[in-house]
């Protein structure tokens, strides 16, 4: 699975666990509109860290928060350890 | 302690503050806007006998009704017990019995409280005419819940002076509209509400479960000038493109450890806007505000004389000030040591000329401003058959500061995958979502201290 699909699949898993209804996802969708709340995003980042082995929020030099799903995927993509 | 009724009270009531607001104090709620000073929207509590001898339990679903009830009861009722939204009916009933509650204010949607003989119910009603604005009959005492360790929640008693002591009058003649991501029924949020109303400002209240984007739209509509939240609130807001359409003059962070990255992100989003972070605790009151844009606080502030004195003992920050809560209510023990200092329970570390916060000595986990006692989660996990022992600790998280994580010692020969699912199911059934462990690790054994206690680990 590529990074994009892993992130989408984890979003779906967290939404299901948290009993949230997920809106149809697209890359230009605002993250705030996808259906996860603050706790949901926190769990998403933790689960992705377990799965991928890194947390770009902890390592990024300049923390500019991703605002769309596409931003989030790029944010993770740019942080993949070389 | 009941309040004396005869002596004049040397302060204004909340209603007096609101009536005297130069720009007209308003409350912006999801349901609409209320002019707090005018007749048309004035409210009154039925059961107006809630006087200086009354102890009123305030338990509402809606922050807006809560704020209106506060306006009515401050300076009239002797004691107000302020319930956070997640207090269970059983916990509320225990508090009612333990603290001699005489009146209950709860909105109609709250269920689960069994009527108690002799306890009267208050309700909000619209009044046909302007409510009287009178001086306070008593210096209402405010009782708030603190996150204890395991067991029933503790109440901490505050005076109005203590709650508003760190509030400096707002400079300038422009109208001030405060907004807060906090719930005003918790300590940080109540501080904000009192700051707004005693300063002659207006307030935009959030609503439980309201999407951040919708709240930001309401903040924009209300023309918010001062906006407050926890670092977790701000991180979430920074993910909303609309955040930067707001034109605030002041941003404030408190309630969690403030790191440099969230301060830098806010400065990037709001160039030139004043950004401050404050340290406060339910027990110790507001201690200080830091406005230099840097995380932590200057080490030079330690061991200095002043209104708020700070020192570090055994790795935790101790405070002495007139604003510290006087005591746990109902004989929960003294808060102060012999010198009058209060242990905040916050671990601190000095690096260079700066002091940084490093978590809670008790192991209490702060998930986006909501507190989780490890013992409470361990009790649920330990209740699962096949679990021998567990230890719950904080796992660092960039969104909420921390999440809950657990280590499990399983009985020999069990199926770990099945046990993992069973533990999560038990936690989800018994605990709110933020207390459910996000990760479970199986370990062979857990370290014990010389005294035979589970050794806590600090993040």
Coordinates of N, CA and C in Angstrom, one line a residue, chain B residues 244-352:
Chain B
X244 N -7.5 32.1 9.7 CA -6.8 33.4 9.5 C -7.7 34.4 8.9
X245 N -9.0 34.1 8.7 CA -9.9 35.2 8.4 C -10.3 36.0 9.7
X246 N -10.0 35.5 10.8 CA -10.3 36.2 12.1 C -9.3 37.3 12.2
X247 N -9.7 38.4 12.9 CA -8.8 39.5 13.1 C -8.7 39.8 14.6
X248 N -8.1 38.9 15.3 CA -8.0 39.1 16.8 C -6.9 40.1 17.1
X249 N -6.9 40.6 18.3 CA -5.8 41.5 18.8 C -5.0 40.7 19.8
X250 N -5.5 39.7 20.4 CA -4.8 38.9 21.4 C -5.2 37.5 21.4
X251 N -4.2 36.6 21.4 CA -4.4 35.2 21.5 C -3.8 34.6 22.8
X252 N -4.5 33.7 23.4 CA -4.0 33.2 24.7 C -4.1 31.6 24.7
X253 N -3.0 31.0 25.3 CA -3.0 29.6 25.4 C -2.8 29.3 26.9
X254 N -3.5 28.2 27.4 CA -3.3 27.7 28.7 C -3.9 26.4 28.9
X255 N -3.7 25.7 30.0 CA -4.4 24.5 30.3 C -3.6 23.2 29.9
X256 N -2.5 23.4 29.2 CA -1.6 22.3 28.9 C -0.2 22.9 28.7
X257 N 0.7 22.0 28.6 CA 2.1 22.5 28.3 C 2.1 23.1 26.9
X258 N 2.7 24.3 26.9 CA 2.7 25.1 25.6 C 4.1 24.9 25.0
X259 N 4.2 24.3 23.8 CA 5.5 24.1 23.2 C 5.8 25.2 22.2
X260 N 7.1 25.2 21.8 CA 7.5 26.3 20.9 C 6.8 26.2 19.6
X261 N 6.6 25.0 19.1 CA 6.0 24.8 17.7 C 4.7 25.5 17.6
X262 N 3.8 25.3 18.6 CA 2.5 25.9 18.5 C 2.5 27.4 18.6
X263 N 3.5 28.0 19.4 CA 3.6 29.4 19.5 C 4.1 30.0 18.1
X264 N 5.1 29.2 17.5 CA 5.6 29.7 16.2 C 4.5 29.6 15.1
X265 N 3.7 28.5 15.1 CA 2.7 28.4 14.1 C 1.7 29.5 14.3
X266 N 1.3 29.9 15.5 CA 0.4 31.0 15.7 C 1.0 32.3 15.2
X267 N 2.2 32.5 15.5 CA 2.9 33.8 15.1 C 2.9 33.8 13.6
X268 N 3.1 32.7 12.9 CA 3.1 32.6 11.5 C 1.7 33.0 10.9
X269 N 0.7 32.5 11.6 CA -0.7 32.7 11.1 C -1.2 34.1 11.4
X270 N -0.7 34.7 12.5 CA -1.2 36.0 13.0 C 0.0 36.9 13.2
X271 N 0.6 37.4 12.2 CA 1.8 38.2 12.4 C 1.4 39.5 13.2
X272 N 2.2 39.8 14.1 CA 2.0 41.1 14.8 C 1.0 41.0 16.0
X273 N 0.3 39.9 16.1 CA -0.8 39.8 17.1 C -0.1 39.4 18.4
X274 N -0.5 39.9 19.5 CA 0.0 39.6 20.8 C -0.4 38.1 21.2
X275 N 0.6 37.3 21.5 CA 0.3 35.9 21.9 C 0.8 35.6 23.3
X276 N 0.0 35.2 24.2 CA 0.4 35.0 25.5 C 0.0 33.6 26.0
X277 N 0.9 33.0 26.9 CA 0.4 31.8 27.5 C 0.5 31.9 29.0
X278 N -0.5 31.2 29.6 CA -0.7 31.4 31.1 C -0.6 30.1 31.7
X279 N -0.1 30.1 33.0 CA -0.1 28.9 33.8 C -1.1 29.1 34.9
X280 N -2.0 28.1 35.0 CA -3.0 28.1 36.1 C -3.3 26.7 36.5
X281 N -3.8 26.5 37.7 CA -4.3 25.2 38.1 C -5.5 25.4 38.9
X282 N -6.3 24.4 39.0 CA -7.6 24.5 39.8 C -7.2 24.8 41.2
X283 N -6.2 24.2 41.7 CA -5.8 24.4 43.1 C -5.2 25.8 43.3
X284 N -4.3 26.2 42.4 CA -3.4 27.3 42.7 C -3.8 28.6 42.0
X285 N -4.9 28.6 41.2 CA -5.3 29.8 40.5 C -4.3 30.2 39.4
X286 N -4.6 31.3 38.8 CA -3.7 31.8 37.7 C -2.4 32.3 38.4
X287 N -1.3 31.8 37.9 CA 0.0 32.1 38.5 C 0.7 33.2 37.7
X288 N 0.8 33.0 36.4 CA 1.5 34.0 35.6 C 1.2 33.9 34.2
X289 N 1.5 34.9 33.5 CA 1.3 34.9 32.0 C 2.7 35.3 31.4
X290 N 3.0 34.6 30.3 CA 4.2 34.8 29.6 C 3.9 35.3 28.2
X291 N 4.5 36.5 27.9 CA 4.1 37.2 26.6 C 5.3 37.4 25.7
X292 N 6.4 36.7 25.9 CA 7.6 36.9 25.1 C 7.7 36.0 23.9
X293 N 6.6 35.2 23.7 CA 6.6 34.3 22.5 C 7.4 33.0 22.6
X294 N 8.0 32.8 23.8 CA 8.8 31.6 24.0 C 8.1 30.7 25.0
X295 N 8.3 29.4 24.8 CA 7.8 28.3 25.7 C 8.4 28.4 27.0
X296 N 7.8 27.9 28.1 CA 8.3 27.9 29.4 C 8.2 29.3 30.0
X297 N 9.0 29.6 31.1 CA 9.1 30.9 31.7 C 10.5 31.2 32.2
X298 N 10.8 32.5 32.4 CA 12.2 32.8 32.8 C 12.5 32.3 34.2
X299 N 13.7 31.7 34.3 CA 14.1 31.1 35.6 C 14.2 32.2 36.6
X300 N 14.4 33.5 36.2 CA 14.6 34.6 37.1 C 13.3 34.8 38.0
X301 N 12.2 34.3 37.5 CA 10.9 34.4 38.2 C 10.8 33.5 39.5
X302 N 11.7 32.5 39.5 CA 11.7 31.6 40.7 C 12.3 32.4 41.9
X303 N 11.8 32.1 43.1 CA 12.3 32.6 44.3 C 12.4 34.1 44.4
X304 N 11.4 34.7 43.7 CA 11.3 36.2 43.7 C 10.2 36.6 44.6
X305 N 10.3 37.7 45.4 CA 9.1 38.1 46.2 C 8.1 38.7 45.2
X306 N 6.9 38.7 45.5 CA 5.9 39.3 44.6 C 4.5 38.8 45.0
X307 N 3.5 39.2 44.2 CA 2.1 38.7 44.5 C 2.0 37.2 44.3
X308 N 2.7 36.7 43.4 CA 2.8 35.2 43.2 C 4.2 34.8 43.3
X309 N 4.5 34.0 44.3 CA 5.8 33.5 44.5 C 5.9 32.1 44.1
X310 N 7.1 31.8 43.4 CA 7.2 30.4 42.9 C 8.6 29.8 43.4
X311 N 8.5 28.6 43.7 CA 9.8 27.9 44.0 C 9.6 26.4 43.5
X312 N 10.8 25.8 43.4 CA 10.8 24.4 42.9 C 11.2 23.5 44.1
X313 N 10.4 22.5 44.5 CA 10.7 21.6 45.5 C 10.5 20.2 45.0
X314 N 11.4 19.3 45.2 CA 11.3 17.9 44.8 C 10.9 17.9 43.3
X315 N 11.3 18.8 42.5 CA 11.1 18.7 41.1 C 9.8 19.3 40.6
X316 N 8.9 19.7 41.6 CA 7.6 20.3 41.1 C 7.5 21.7 41.5
X317 N 6.7 22.4 40.8 CA 6.5 23.9 41.0 C 5.6 24.1 42.2
X318 N 6.0 24.9 43.1 CA 5.2 25.3 44.3 C 4.9 26.8 44.2
X319 N 3.7 27.2 44.5 CA 3.2 28.6 44.4 C 2.7 29.1 45.7
X320 N 2.9 30.4 45.9 CA 2.2 31.0 47.1 C 1.6 32.3 46.6
X321 N 0.3 32.5 46.7 CA -0.4 33.7 46.3 C -1.7 33.8 47.0
X322 N -2.3 35.0 47.0 CA -3.6 35.2 47.6 C -4.7 34.5 46.8
X323 N -4.3 34.1 45.6 CA -5.3 33.5 44.7 C -5.5 32.0 44.8
X324 N -4.6 31.4 45.6 CA -4.8 29.9 45.7 C -6.1 29.6 46.3
X325 N -6.7 28.5 45.9 CA -8.0 28.1 46.5 C -7.7 27.9 48.0
X326 N -8.7 28.2 48.8 CA -8.5 28.1 50.3 C -8.4 26.7 50.8
X327 N -9.1 25.8 50.2 CA -9.1 24.5 50.8 C -9.9 23.5 49.9
X328 N -9.7 22.2 50.0 CA -10.6 21.3 49.4 C -11.9 21.4 50.2
X329 N -13.0 21.4 49.5 CA -14.3 21.5 50.2 C -14.6 20.2 50.9
X330 N -15.3 20.3 52.0 CA -15.8 19.1 52.7 C -14.7 18.3 53.4
X331 N -13.6 19.0 53.8 CA -12.6 18.4 54.7 C -11.7 17.5 53.9
X332 N -11.4 17.8 52.7 CA -10.5 17.0 51.9 C -9.0 17.2 52.2
X333 N -8.7 18.0 53.3 CA -7.3 18.2 53.7 C -6.9 19.6 53.2
X334 N -5.8 20.1 53.9 CA -5.3 21.4 53.6 C -4.5 21.4 52.3
X335 N -4.6 22.5 51.6 CA -3.9 22.5 50.3 C -2.5 23.1 50.5
X336 N -2.3 23.9 51.5 CA -1.0 24.6 51.7 C 0.0 23.8 52.6
X337 N 1.2 24.0 52.4 CA 2.2 23.5 53.4 C 2.4 24.6 54.4
X338 N 3.3 24.4 55.4 CA 3.4 25.4 56.5 C 3.8 26.8 56.0
X339 N 4.5 26.9 54.9 CA 4.8 28.3 54.4 C 3.7 28.9 53.6
X340 N 2.6 28.2 53.4 CA 1.6 28.8 52.6 C 1.8 28.5 51.1
X341 N 2.8 27.7 50.8 CA 2.9 27.3 49.4 C 2.1 26.1 49.0
X342 N 1.6 26.1 47.7 CA 0.8 25.0 47.2 C 1.7 24.2 46.2
X343 N 1.7 22.9 46.3 CA 2.4 22.1 45.3 C 1.5 21.9 44.1
X344 N 1.9 22.5 43.0 CA 1.0 22.4 41.8 C 1.0 21.0 41.2
X345 N 2.0 20.2 41.6 CA 2.1 18.8 41.1 C 2.6 18.8 39.7
X346 N 3.1 19.9 39.2 CA 3.6 20.0 37.8 C 5.2 19.9 37.9
X347 N 5.7 18.9 37.2 CA 7.1 18.7 37.1 C 7.7 19.8 36.3
X348 N 8.9 20.4 36.7 CA 9.5 21.4 35.9 C 11.0 21.1 35.8
X349 N 11.6 21.5 34.7 CA 13.0 21.3 34.4 C 13.6 22.7 34.0
X350 N 14.7 23.0 34.6 CA 15.4 24.2 34.1 C 16.5 23.9 33.1
X351 N 16.4 24.6 32.0 CA 17.4 24.5 30.9 C 17.9 25.9 30.6
X352 N 19.1 26.2 30.9 CA 19.6 27.6 30.8 C 18.9 28.5 31.7

